[in-house]
């Protein structure tokens, strides 16, 4: 018997409709059930949207207004229209007169209720405060850490070296901003053990110095091999063009390693390192043919040095860039702990140990402590659920399923969004583990395949891009496996990962829309001019509206650049005419620094300080 349902709902597939319908269906069947339904989302905004939709639909049903839910409710519940509307009116009245039991909240708020119910058992002071927003705690802790420089000479040296390295690299050197950008790791489940640094700063410095020394030594050996090739060629009186390929000979590329270039040897270079016949042709001079065996040995050594050390070089570079920040992160964690202890604050992410109270045997006790018993569970954006959150929820869900013959658990998520790993989400939960934990015999998996939001070309593009990306993934795995970089077990586990994860998630576009839709992907230099405005005008010329067009960019910096380009384009084409063209509204556009007047004042001040600047440089 089906007691749980998992909806694999991609963007535009009507998941919000399904969530609200499930809630309304249950309270229309049993109006008093609203007190026993827990609907969980991940943001306050989503919570308010869900509450508003449920109340709006109940109001439409209760006052006789048209409702898209009515026909489905009548059919599924076996009621006539009058009975459905009467039950909806009763449910609405009950909810409005007992609103605190209308339990649609974020997952953090729900676990907060459990923590507060177990104050005594957890050994927490009665006057403690649970903190859901961590930005303030991080900012105050970072300030306290920086102030500690006056007293901690070791920390002062560490920070000064950090700033000097940033200067040498030409990177930003705002220590506080760098610390805050990494600070979010403190509150992630997977980072706790890593952050509690086992090594002292001196030990960490020695470890990194040893890695850098080895990296520099092996890179120097590689460069010396290439330099030796260059010397042998010069001494023999030959030229790289005397070998196969002539002016485009692979020897030119091989000799560039002498200048410190670290790139993967090409297929042609690897072939020449393994096969002497790849060096010379019939037209090659005798001196080149005589020299080829010596050069092949040196080239073979270059390939070996690269293959043996590339992982170490990459690891060393990553560690070199981040090890000081990582050590500071450990110091920041100490300051966060001190602040929370001093002000009696508990960050909700720290409450994972409450899971010891949540198990199948303790479920009735939990309901007694929190003062409510839930018979129905709905979890939205399930792809964002972490493993620890799922383990905490599972006993409650299993208990609800055991107590009812109806569908008492509804999980809704989009596995394609799992790639972002928000909140430590694991895509495997939605893909298979949730159904395994709830029981395959009790769980129905329903893919919502219709896309009501996008036109056919957009939907087809999204379907195909997964196949394309999967082919690229498999090609990388084939190459790594052939080179011995990964073993057969890892190769088999990772191959076709994307197809497996997205299996059954292809969508069909909305029907009865004569417009085909349009997708265009452009790759261009970040420093160059974007073809965005030309592409937009091309779409407008083919009958689309500005409001039909979505521009996706790589990251926030590209978004700022795109918005700025659109502003400048609109001003150049449409001037200041009200309602002309299109409007662009972004958070960045509302900042003072984006004001033309402010930019003009700044440019004038720059020129007054240094008149050697060009006008363009001053404005930039």
Coordinates of C-alpha atoms in Angstrom, one line a residue:
X1 CA 0.0 0.0 0.0
X2 CA 1.4 3.4 -1.0
X3 CA 2.0 5.6 2.0
X4 CA 4.7 7.9 0.7
X5 CA 5.0 9.8 -2.6
X6 CA 8.1 11.4 -4.1
X7 CA 7.6 14.0 -6.8
X8 CA 10.6 14.5 -9.1
X9 CA 9.6 18.0 -10.1
X10 CA 11.8 20.1 -12.4
X11 CA 11.4 23.8 -13.0
X12 CA 8.0 24.9 -14.3
X13 CA 6.4 21.5 -13.7
X14 CA 3.8 22.6 -11.3
X15 CA 5.3 21.4 -8.0
X16 CA 3.8 24.3 -6.0
X17 CA 0.3 23.3 -7.3
X18 CA 0.9 19.7 -6.2
X19 CA 2.1 20.8 -2.7
X20 CA -0.9 23.1 -2.1
X21 CA -3.3 20.5 -3.6
X22 CA -2.0 17.8 -1.2
X23 CA -2.6 20.0 1.8
X24 CA -6.0 21.2 0.7
X25 CA -7.0 17.7 -0.2
X26 CA -6.2 16.4 3.3
X27 CA -8.0 19.2 5.1
X28 CA -11.1 19.0 2.8
X29 CA -11.3 15.3 3.6
X30 CA -10.8 15.9 7.3
X31 CA -11.0 19.6 8.3
X32 CA -9.5 19.0 11.7
X33 CA -6.4 17.5 10.2
X34 CA -4.7 20.9 9.7
X35 CA -3.3 20.6 13.2
X36 CA -1.5 17.3 12.3
X37 CA 0.1 18.5 9.0
X38 CA 3.7 19.6 8.9
X39 CA 4.8 21.3 5.7
X40 CA 8.5 22.1 5.5
X41 CA 10.4 24.5 3.2
X42 CA 13.9 25.9 3.3
X43 CA 13.3 29.7 3.2
X44 CA 11.0 32.1 4.9
X45 CA 9.9 33.4 1.5
X46 CA 8.9 30.0 0.4
X47 CA 7.0 29.5 3.6
X48 CA 4.9 32.6 3.1
X49 CA 4.3 31.7 -0.5
X50 CA 3.0 28.3 0.4
X51 CA 0.8 29.6 3.2
X52 CA -0.7 32.3 1.0
X53 CA -1.5 29.8 -1.8
X54 CA -3.2 27.4 0.5
X55 CA -5.3 30.1 2.1
X56 CA -6.1 31.7 -1.2
X57 CA -7.3 28.4 -2.7
X58 CA -9.3 27.5 0.4
X59 CA -10.9 30.9 0.2
X60 CA -11.8 30.5 -3.4
X61 CA -13.4 27.1 -2.7
X62 CA -15.3 28.3 0.4
X63 CA -16.9 31.4 -1.2
X64 CA -17.9 29.8 -4.5
X65 CA -15.2 31.3 -6.7
X66 CA -13.7 29.3 -9.6
X67 CA -10.9 27.0 -8.5
X68 CA -8.5 24.8 -10.5
X69 CA -8.5 22.3 -7.6
X70 CA -12.3 21.7 -7.5
X71 CA -12.6 19.1 -10.2
X72 CA -9.7 17.0 -8.9
X73 CA -11.0 17.2 -5.3
X74 CA -14.5 16.0 -6.3
X75 CA -13.1 13.1 -8.3
X76 CA -10.4 12.0 -5.8
X77 CA -12.6 12.4 -2.7
X78 CA -15.8 11.1 -4.3
X79 CA -17.7 14.3 -3.2
X80 CA -20.0 16.7 -5.0
X81 CA -19.1 20.4 -5.4
X82 CA -21.3 21.5 -2.5
X83 CA -19.6 19.1 -0.1
X84 CA -16.1 20.1 -1.1
X85 CA -16.8 23.8 -0.7
X86 CA -18.5 23.2 2.7
X87 CA -15.5 21.2 4.0
X88 CA -13.1 23.8 2.6
X89 CA -15.0 26.6 4.4
X90 CA -14.8 24.6 7.7
X91 CA -11.1 24.0 7.2
X92 CA -10.5 27.7 6.5
X93 CA -12.4 28.8 9.6
X94 CA -10.5 26.3 11.8
X95 CA -7.1 27.5 10.5
X96 CA -7.9 31.2 10.9
X97 CA -9.1 30.7 14.4
X98 CA -6.2 28.5 15.4
X99 CA -3.4 30.0 13.2
X100 CA -0.5 28.9 15.4
X101 CA -1.4 25.3 14.5
X102 CA -1.1 26.1 10.7
X103 CA 2.3 24.5 10.6
X104 CA 4.1 25.6 7.4
X105 CA 7.6 26.5 8.4
X106 CA 11.3 26.2 7.5
X107 CA 13.3 23.1 8.4
X108 CA 15.4 25.2 10.8
X109 CA 12.4 26.4 12.7
X110 CA 11.1 22.9 13.1
X111 CA 14.3 21.6 14.6
X112 CA 14.5 24.7 16.7
X113 CA 11.1 23.7 18.3
X114 CA 12.6 20.3 19.0
X115 CA 15.7 21.8 20.6
X116 CA 13.6 24.1 22.8
X117 CA 11.5 21.1 23.9
X118 CA 14.7 19.3 25.0
X119 CA 16.4 22.0 26.9
X120 CA 16.7 19.9 30.1
X121 CA 17.8 16.8 28.3
X122 CA 20.5 18.7 26.3
X123 CA 21.8 20.4 29.4
X124 CA 21.2 23.9 27.9
X125 CA 20.5 27.0 30.0
X126 CA 16.9 28.1 30.0
X127 CA 17.7 31.6 28.7
X128 CA 19.8 30.5 25.7
X129 CA 19.1 31.9 22.2
X130 CA 19.0 30.0 19.0
X131 CA 20.6 31.9 16.1
X132 CA 19.4 31.0 12.6
X133 CA 21.3 33.8 10.8
X134 CA 25.0 33.4 11.0
X135 CA 26.2 36.5 9.2
X136 CA 26.2 38.7 12.3
X137 CA 28.1 36.0 14.4
X138 CA 30.7 35.6 11.7
X139 CA 31.2 39.4 11.3
X140 CA 31.6 40.0 15.0
X141 CA 33.9 37.0 15.4
X142 CA 36.1 38.2 12.5
X143 CA 36.4 41.6 14.1
X144 CA 37.4 40.0 17.4
X145 CA 40.0 37.9 15.6
X146 CA 41.5 40.9 13.9
X147 CA 41.6 42.9 17.2
X148 CA 43.6 39.9 18.7
X149 CA 46.5 40.9 16.5
X150 CA 47.6 43.4 19.1
X151 CA 48.1 40.6 21.7
X152 CA 49.0 37.6 19.6
X153 CA 52.3 38.1 17.8
X154 CA 52.1 34.7 16.0
X155 CA 48.7 35.7 14.6
X156 CA 50.2 39.1 13.6
X157 CA 53.0 37.5 11.7
X158 CA 50.7 35.1 10.0
X159 CA 48.4 37.9 8.8
X160 CA 51.3 40.1 7.7
X161 CA 52.7 37.2 5.6
X162 CA 49.2 36.6 4.2
X163 CA 48.9 40.2 3.1
X164 CA 52.4 40.2 1.6
X165 CA 51.6 37.1 -0.4
X166 CA 48.4 38.7 -1.7
X167 CA 50.3 41.8 -2.7
X168 CA 52.9 39.8 -4.6
X169 CA 50.2 37.9 -6.4
X170 CA 48.4 41.1 -7.3
X171 CA 45.3 39.8 -5.5
X172 CA 43.0 41.5 -3.1
X173 CA 44.3 41.7 0.4
X174 CA 41.3 42.5 2.5
X175 CA 41.8 40.0 5.3
X176 CA 38.4 40.5 6.8
X177 CA 36.6 39.9 3.6
X178 CA 38.6 36.8 2.8
X179 CA 37.9 35.4 6.3
X180 CA 34.2 36.1 6.0
X181 CA 34.0 34.5 2.5
X182 CA 35.3 31.3 4.0
X183 CA 33.4 31.6 7.3
X184 CA 30.3 29.9 6.0
X185 CA 32.3 26.6 6.1
X186 CA 32.1 26.7 9.9
X187 CA 28.4 26.0 9.9
X188 CA 28.4 23.1 7.4
X189 CA 28.2 19.6 8.6
X190 CA 31.0 18.2 6.5
X191 CA 33.5 20.9 7.6
X192 CA 33.5 20.5 11.4
X193 CA 36.3 18.0 11.7
X194 CA 38.4 19.7 9.0
X195 CA 38.2 23.1 10.6
X196 CA 39.4 22.0 14.0
X197 CA 43.0 22.2 12.9
X198 CA 45.2 19.5 14.3
X199 CA 48.5 21.2 13.3
X200 CA 49.9 24.4 14.7
X201 CA 50.6 27.3 12.3
X202 CA 54.3 26.5 12.5
X203 CA 53.8 22.9 11.6
X204 CA 51.4 23.9 8.8
X205 CA 54.0 26.3 7.5
X206 CA 56.7 23.6 7.5
X207 CA 54.5 21.2 5.7
X208 CA 53.6 23.7 3.0
X209 CA 57.2 24.8 2.6
X210 CA 58.3 21.2 2.1
X211 CA 55.6 20.8 -0.6
X212 CA 56.6 24.0 -2.3
X213 CA 60.3 22.9 -2.2
X214 CA 59.5 19.6 -3.8
X215 CA 57.2 21.3 -6.4
X216 CA 59.9 23.8 -7.3
X217 CA 62.6 21.1 -7.6
X218 CA 60.6 18.9 -9.9
X219 CA 59.5 21.8 -12.1
X220 CA 63.2 22.9 -12.3
X221 CA 64.1 19.3 -13.4
X222 CA 61.5 19.5 -16.1
X223 CA 62.8 22.8 -17.3
X224 CA 66.4 21.6 -17.2
X225 CA 65.4 18.6 -19.4
X226 CA 63.9 21.0 -22.0
X227 CA 66.9 23.3 -21.7
X228 CA 69.2 20.4 -22.3
X229 CA 67.3 19.5 -25.5
X230 CA 67.7 23.1 -26.6
X231 CA 71.4 23.1 -26.0
X232 CA 71.9 19.7 -27.8
X233 CA 69.9 21.0 -30.8
X234 CA 72.0 24.2 -30.9
X235 CA 75.3 22.4 -30.5
X236 CA 74.4 20.0 -33.4
X237 CA 73.7 23.0 -35.7
X238 CA 70.1 21.9 -36.4
X239 CA 66.8 23.7 -36.0
X240 CA 63.5 22.5 -34.6
X241 CA 62.0 22.9 -38.1
X242 CA 64.4 20.1 -39.2
X243 CA 62.2 17.5 -37.5
X244 CA 58.8 16.3 -38.5
X245 CA 56.2 19.0 -38.9
X246 CA 58.9 21.5 -40.0
X247 CA 57.6 25.0 -39.0
X248 CA 54.9 23.4 -36.9
X249 CA 57.1 20.7 -35.4
X250 CA 56.2 19.4 -32.0
X251 CA 59.8 20.2 -31.0
X252 CA 58.9 23.9 -30.7
X253 CA 56.3 23.0 -28.1
X254 CA 58.6 20.7 -26.2
X255 CA 61.3 23.4 -25.9
X256 CA 58.9 25.8 -24.3
X257 CA 59.1 23.7 -21.1
X258 CA 62.5 25.3 -20.7
X259 CA 60.8 28.6 -20.0
X260 CA 58.8 27.2 -17.1
X261 CA 55.7 26.4 -19.0
X262 CA 53.7 23.7 -17.2
X263 CA 51.1 22.2 -19.6
X264 CA 50.1 18.6 -20.3
X265 CA 52.2 17.1 -23.1
X266 CA 50.2 16.9 -26.3
X267 CA 49.4 13.6 -28.0
X268 CA 52.1 14.3 -30.6
X269 CA 54.7 14.9 -27.9
X270 CA 53.8 11.7 -26.1
X271 CA 54.0 9.7 -29.3
X272 CA 57.5 11.2 -30.0
X273 CA 58.6 10.3 -26.5
X274 CA 57.7 6.7 -27.1
X275 CA 58.5 6.2 -30.8
X276 CA 61.8 7.3 -32.4
X277 CA 60.1 7.0 -35.8
X278 CA 58.0 10.1 -35.0
X279 CA 61.0 12.4 -35.0
X280 CA 62.3 12.6 -38.6
X281 CA 61.1 12.2 -42.1
X282 CA 63.0 11.5 -45.3
X283 CA 63.7 15.1 -45.8
X284 CA 65.2 15.6 -42.3
X285 CA 69.0 16.3 -42.3
X286 CA 71.4 13.6 -41.1
X287 CA 72.4 15.7 -38.1
X288 CA 68.8 15.8 -36.9
X289 CA 68.4 12.0 -37.4
X290 CA 71.6 11.4 -35.4
X291 CA 70.4 13.6 -32.6
X292 CA 66.8 12.2 -32.4
X293 CA 67.6 9.3 -30.0
X294 CA 69.1 11.6 -27.5
X295 CA 66.3 14.0 -27.7
X296 CA 63.7 11.3 -27.4
X297 CA 65.2 10.2 -24.1
X298 CA 65.0 13.8 -22.8
X299 CA 61.4 14.1 -24.0
X300 CA 60.5 10.8 -22.4
X301 CA 61.9 12.2 -19.1
X302 CA 59.8 15.4 -19.5
X303 CA 56.6 13.3 -19.9
X304 CA 57.5 11.2 -17.0
X305 CA 58.2 14.2 -14.7
X306 CA 54.9 15.8 -15.8
X307 CA 52.9 12.6 -15.1
X308 CA 54.6 11.8 -11.8
X309 CA 54.2 15.3 -10.4
X310 CA 51.2 17.0 -11.9
X311 CA 48.9 16.0 -9.0
X312 CA 51.4 17.2 -6.5
X313 CA 51.9 20.5 -8.4
X314 CA 48.1 21.1 -8.5
X315 CA 47.7 20.2 -4.9
X316 CA 50.6 22.4 -3.8
X317 CA 49.2 25.3 -5.7
X318 CA 45.8 25.0 -4.2
X319 CA 47.2 24.6 -0.7
X320 CA 49.6 27.5 -1.2
X321 CA 46.7 29.7 -2.2
X322 CA 44.5 28.7 0.7
X323 CA 46.5 27.3 3.7
X324 CA 46.8 30.7 5.5
X325 CA 43.1 31.3 5.0
X326 CA 42.4 27.8 6.3
X327 CA 44.4 28.3 9.4
X328 CA 42.6 31.6 10.0
X329 CA 39.4 29.8 9.6
X330 CA 40.4 27.6 12.5
X331 CA 41.0 30.7 14.6
X332 CA 37.7 32.1 13.5
X333 CA 35.9 28.9 14.6
X334 CA 37.5 29.5 18.0
X335 CA 36.2 33.0 18.1
X336 CA 32.7 31.9 17.1
X337 CA 32.7 29.3 19.9
X338 CA 33.8 31.9 22.4
X339 CA 31.2 34.4 21.3
X340 CA 28.4 31.8 21.4
X341 CA 29.5 30.7 24.9
X342 CA 29.7 34.2 26.2
X343 CA 26.3 35.3 24.9
X344 CA 24.6 31.9 25.5
X345 CA 23.9 31.5 21.7
X346 CA 23.3 28.2 20.0
X347 CA 23.7 28.2 16.2
X348 CA 21.1 25.8 14.9
X349 CA 23.6 23.9 12.8
X350 CA 25.3 23.0 16.1
X351 CA 22.3 21.1 17.2
X352 CA 22.9 18.0 15.1
X353 CA 23.5 16.1 18.2
X354 CA 19.8 16.3 18.9
X355 CA 19.5 13.4 16.5
X356 CA 20.2 11.1 19.5
X357 CA 16.7 11.9 20.7
X358 CA 15.0 11.2 17.4
X359 CA 14.5 7.6 16.7
X360 CA 11.6 5.3 16.2
X361 CA 11.2 4.5 19.9
X362 CA 11.2 8.1 21.0
X363 CA 8.8 9.5 18.4
X364 CA 5.8 9.6 20.7
X365 CA 8.0 11.2 23.4
X366 CA 9.1 13.9 20.9
X367 CA 5.5 14.7 20.0
X368 CA 4.6 14.9 23.7
X369 CA 7.5 17.3 24.3
X370 CA 6.7 19.7 21.4
X371 CA 3.0 19.6 22.1
X372 CA 1.8 18.4 18.8
X373 CA 1.5 15.1 16.9
X374 CA 2.0 15.1 13.1
X375 CA 0.3 12.6 10.9
X376 CA 1.1 14.2 7.5
X377 CA 4.5 15.5 6.3
X378 CA 5.3 17.5 3.2
X379 CA 8.9 18.5 2.4
X380 CA 9.5 21.0 -0.4
X381 CA 12.9 21.5 -2.2
X382 CA 13.9 18.1 -0.9
X383 CA 17.1 18.1 -3.0
X384 CA 18.5 20.6 -0.4
X385 CA 18.0 18.2 2.5
X386 CA 21.3 17.2 4.1
X387 CA 22.0 13.6 5.1
X388 CA 21.8 14.6 8.8
X389 CA 18.5 16.4 8.4
X390 CA 17.1 13.4 6.6
X391 CA 18.3 11.1 9.4
X392 CA 16.5 13.3 11.9
X393 CA 13.3 13.4 9.9
X394 CA 13.2 9.7 8.9
X395 CA 11.9 8.2 12.2
X396 CA 9.1 10.8 12.3
X397 CA 8.1 10.0 8.7
X398 CA 8.2 6.2 9.3
X399 CA 6.0 6.7 12.4
X400 CA 3.5 8.6 10.4
X401 CA 3.4 6.0 7.6
X402 CA 2.9 3.2 10.2
X403 CA 0.0 5.0 11.7
X404 CA -2.0 5.6 8.5
X405 CA -3.2 3.8 5.4
X406 CA -3.2 7.0 3.4
X407 CA -0.3 8.9 1.8
X408 CA 1.2 10.6 4.8
X409 CA 4.6 11.6 3.3
X410 CA 5.1 13.9 0.3
X411 CA 8.6 14.7 -0.8
X412 CA 9.1 17.2 -3.7
X413 CA 12.4 18.1 -5.2
X414 CA 14.4 18.7 -8.4
X415 CA 17.5 16.5 -8.6
X416 CA 19.0 18.8 -11.2
X417 CA 19.3 21.5 -8.6
X418 CA 21.3 19.1 -6.3
X419 CA 24.5 20.1 -8.2
X420 CA 24.6 23.3 -6.1
X421 CA 24.9 21.4 -2.9
X422 CA 22.9 24.0 -0.9
X423 CA 23.1 23.3 2.8
X424 CA 25.0 20.1 2.1
X425 CA 22.3 18.5 0.1
X426 CA 23.0 15.1 -1.4
X427 CA 21.5 14.2 -4.8
X428 CA 21.5 10.5 -4.0
X429 CA 18.8 11.1 -1.3
X430 CA 16.2 12.1 -4.0
X431 CA 17.6 9.7 -6.6
X432 CA 17.3 6.5 -4.5
X433 CA 18.0 6.6 -0.8
X434 CA 14.8 8.2 0.3
X435 CA 12.7 5.5 -1.4
X436 CA 15.0 2.8 0.0
X437 CA 14.6 4.2 3.6
X438 CA 10.8 4.6 3.3
X439 CA 10.4 1.2 1.6
X440 CA 10.0 0.7 -2.1
X441 CA 6.7 -1.2 -1.6
X442 CA 5.3 1.8 0.3
X443 CA 6.7 4.6 -1.9
X444 CA 5.5 5.9 -5.2
X445 CA 7.9 7.9 -7.4
X446 CA 6.1 10.3 -9.7
X447 CA 8.1 12.4 -12.3
X448 CA 6.4 15.6 -13.2
X449 CA 7.5 15.8 -16.9
X450 CA 5.4 18.7 -18.2
X451 CA 7.0 22.1 -18.3
X452 CA 4.3 24.8 -18.2
X453 CA 6.8 27.7 -18.1
X454 CA 9.2 27.4 -21.1
X455 CA 8.8 27.0 -24.8
X456 CA 9.7 23.9 -26.7
X457 CA 13.3 24.9 -27.8
X458 CA 14.2 25.7 -24.2
X459 CA 12.9 22.4 -22.9
X460 CA 14.6 20.4 -25.6
X461 CA 17.9 22.2 -24.9
X462 CA 17.7 21.4 -21.2
X463 CA 17.0 17.7 -22.0
X464 CA 19.9 17.5 -24.5
X465 CA 22.5 19.3 -22.4
X466 CA 22.5 16.5 -19.8
X467 CA 23.4 14.0 -22.5
X468 CA 26.1 16.2 -23.9
X469 CA 27.6 16.8 -20.4
X470 CA 27.5 13.1 -19.7
X471 CA 29.5 12.4 -22.9
X472 CA 32.1 14.9 -21.8
X473 CA 32.2 13.3 -18.3
X474 CA 32.7 9.8 -19.8
X475 CA 35.5 11.1 -22.1
X476 CA 37.3 12.5 -19.1
X477 CA 36.9 9.3 -17.1
X478 CA 38.1 7.2 -20.1
X479 CA 41.2 9.3 -20.4
X480 CA 41.9 9.2 -16.6
X481 CA 41.4 5.5 -16.5
X482 CA 43.6 4.9 -19.4
X483 CA 46.3 7.0 -17.8
X484 CA 46.0 5.1 -14.5
X485 CA 44.8 8.2 -12.6
X486 CA 41.7 6.3 -11.3
X487 CA 41.1 2.6 -10.7
X488 CA 38.5 0.4 -12.3
X489 CA 36.1 0.6 -9.4
X490 CA 36.1 4.4 -9.3
X491 CA 35.8 4.4 -13.1
X492 CA 32.7 2.1 -13.1
X493 CA 31.1 4.1 -10.2
X494 CA 31.4 7.4 -11.9
X495 CA 30.7 6.5 -15.5
X496 CA 27.3 7.8 -16.7
X497 CA 26.7 9.5 -13.4
X498 CA 24.8 12.3 -15.0
X499 CA 22.5 10.0 -17.0
X500 CA 21.8 8.0 -13.9
X501 CA 21.1 11.0 -11.7
X502 CA 18.8 12.6 -14.3
X503 CA 17.1 9.4 -15.5
X504 CA 13.4 10.0 -16.1
X505 CA 13.7 13.8 -15.7
X506 CA 13.3 14.7 -19.4
X507 CA 10.5 17.2 -19.8
X508 CA 7.8 17.8 -22.4
X509 CA 7.0 21.4 -23.4
X510 CA 3.6 23.1 -22.9
X511 CA 1.2 22.5 -25.7
X512 CA -0.9 24.8 -27.9
X513 CA 1.8 27.5 -28.1
X514 CA 2.8 28.3 -31.7
X515 CA 6.1 29.9 -30.8
X516 CA 9.0 27.5 -30.9
X517 CA 11.3 29.3 -28.4
X518 CA 15.0 30.0 -28.8
X519 CA 18.2 29.2 -27.0
X520 CA 21.7 30.6 -27.9
X521 CA 24.9 29.9 -26.1
X522 CA 27.8 32.3 -26.6
X523 CA 31.4 31.8 -25.5
X524 CA 33.5 35.0 -25.4
X525 CA 36.5 36.5 -23.6
X526 CA 35.5 38.1 -20.4
X527 CA 37.5 41.1 -21.2
X528 CA 36.0 41.4 -24.7
X529 CA 32.6 42.8 -25.9
X530 CA 29.7 40.5 -25.3
X531 CA 27.4 39.8 -28.2
X532 CA 24.4 39.8 -25.8
X533 CA 22.7 43.0 -27.1
X534 CA 22.9 41.8 -30.7
X535 CA 21.4 38.4 -29.8
X536 CA 18.6 40.1 -27.9
X537 CA 17.8 42.4 -30.8
X538 CA 17.8 39.4 -33.1
X539 CA 15.2 37.7 -30.9
X540 CA 13.1 40.9 -30.8
X541 CA 13.2 41.1 -34.7
X542 CA 11.8 37.5 -34.8
X543 CA 8.7 38.4 -32.7
X544 CA 9.7 37.9 -29.1
X545 CA 9.2 40.5 -26.4
X546 CA 11.9 41.8 -24.0
X547 CA 10.0 40.1 -21.2
X548 CA 10.3 36.7 -22.9
X549 CA 14.1 36.8 -22.8
X550 CA 16.3 35.4 -20.0
X551 CA 20.0 35.9 -19.9
X552 CA 22.0 33.4 -17.9
X553 CA 25.6 34.2 -16.9
X554 CA 28.4 32.3 -15.2
X555 CA 28.6 34.1 -11.9
X556 CA 27.7 37.3 -10.0
X557 CA 30.6 39.3 -11.6
X558 CA 29.3 38.4 -15.1
X559 CA 25.8 39.4 -14.0
X560 CA 27.0 42.9 -13.0
X561 CA 28.8 43.2 -16.3
X562 CA 25.7 42.1 -18.2
X563 CA 23.4 44.5 -16.4
X564 CA 25.9 47.4 -17.0
X565 CA 26.0 46.6 -20.7
X566 CA 22.2 46.5 -20.9
X567 CA 21.9 49.8 -19.1
X568 CA 24.4 51.4 -21.5
X569 CA 22.8 49.9 -24.6
X570 CA 19.3 51.1 -23.5
X571 CA 20.6 54.6 -22.9
X572 CA 22.4 54.7 -26.2
X573 CA 19.4 53.4 -28.2
X574 CA 16.4 54.7 -26.5
X575 CA 17.7 57.7 -24.5
X576 CA 15.7 58.7 -21.5
X577 CA 12.2 58.2 -23.0
X578 CA 9.9 56.7 -20.4
X579 CA 8.7 53.2 -21.3
X580 CA 11.0 52.9 -24.3
X581 CA 12.8 49.6 -24.8
X582 CA 13.2 47.5 -21.7
X583 CA 13.9 48.0 -18.0
X584 CA 16.7 46.4 -16.0
X585 CA 16.5 46.1 -12.2
X586 CA 19.3 44.4 -10.2
X587 CA 20.5 44.7 -6.7
X588 CA 23.8 46.0 -8.0
X589 CA 22.0 48.7 -10.0
X590 CA 20.6 50.2 -6.8
X591 CA 24.0 50.9 -5.3
X592 CA 25.3 54.5 -5.1
X593 CA 28.4 53.4 -7.1
X594 CA 26.3 52.8 -10.1
X595 CA 25.0 56.3 -10.3
X596 CA 26.2 58.3 -13.3
X597 CA 26.5 61.4 -11.2
X598 CA 28.5 59.7 -8.5
X599 CA 30.8 58.2 -11.2
X600 CA 31.3 61.6 -12.7
X601 CA 32.3 63.1 -9.4
X602 CA 34.7 60.3 -8.7
X603 CA 36.3 60.7 -12.1
X604 CA 36.8 64.5 -11.6
X605 CA 38.4 63.8 -8.2
X606 CA 40.8 61.3 -9.7
X607 CA 41.8 63.7 -12.4
X608 CA 42.4 66.4 -9.9
X609 CA 44.8 64.1 -8.0
X610 CA 46.6 62.8 -11.0
X611 CA 46.2 64.7 -14.3
X612 CA 48.3 62.2 -16.1
X613 CA 45.3 59.8 -16.1
X614 CA 43.3 59.5 -19.3
X615 CA 39.6 60.3 -19.1
X616 CA 38.8 56.6 -19.7
X617 CA 41.0 55.5 -16.9
X618 CA 39.6 58.1 -14.5
X619 CA 36.0 57.0 -15.3
X620 CA 37.0 53.3 -15.0

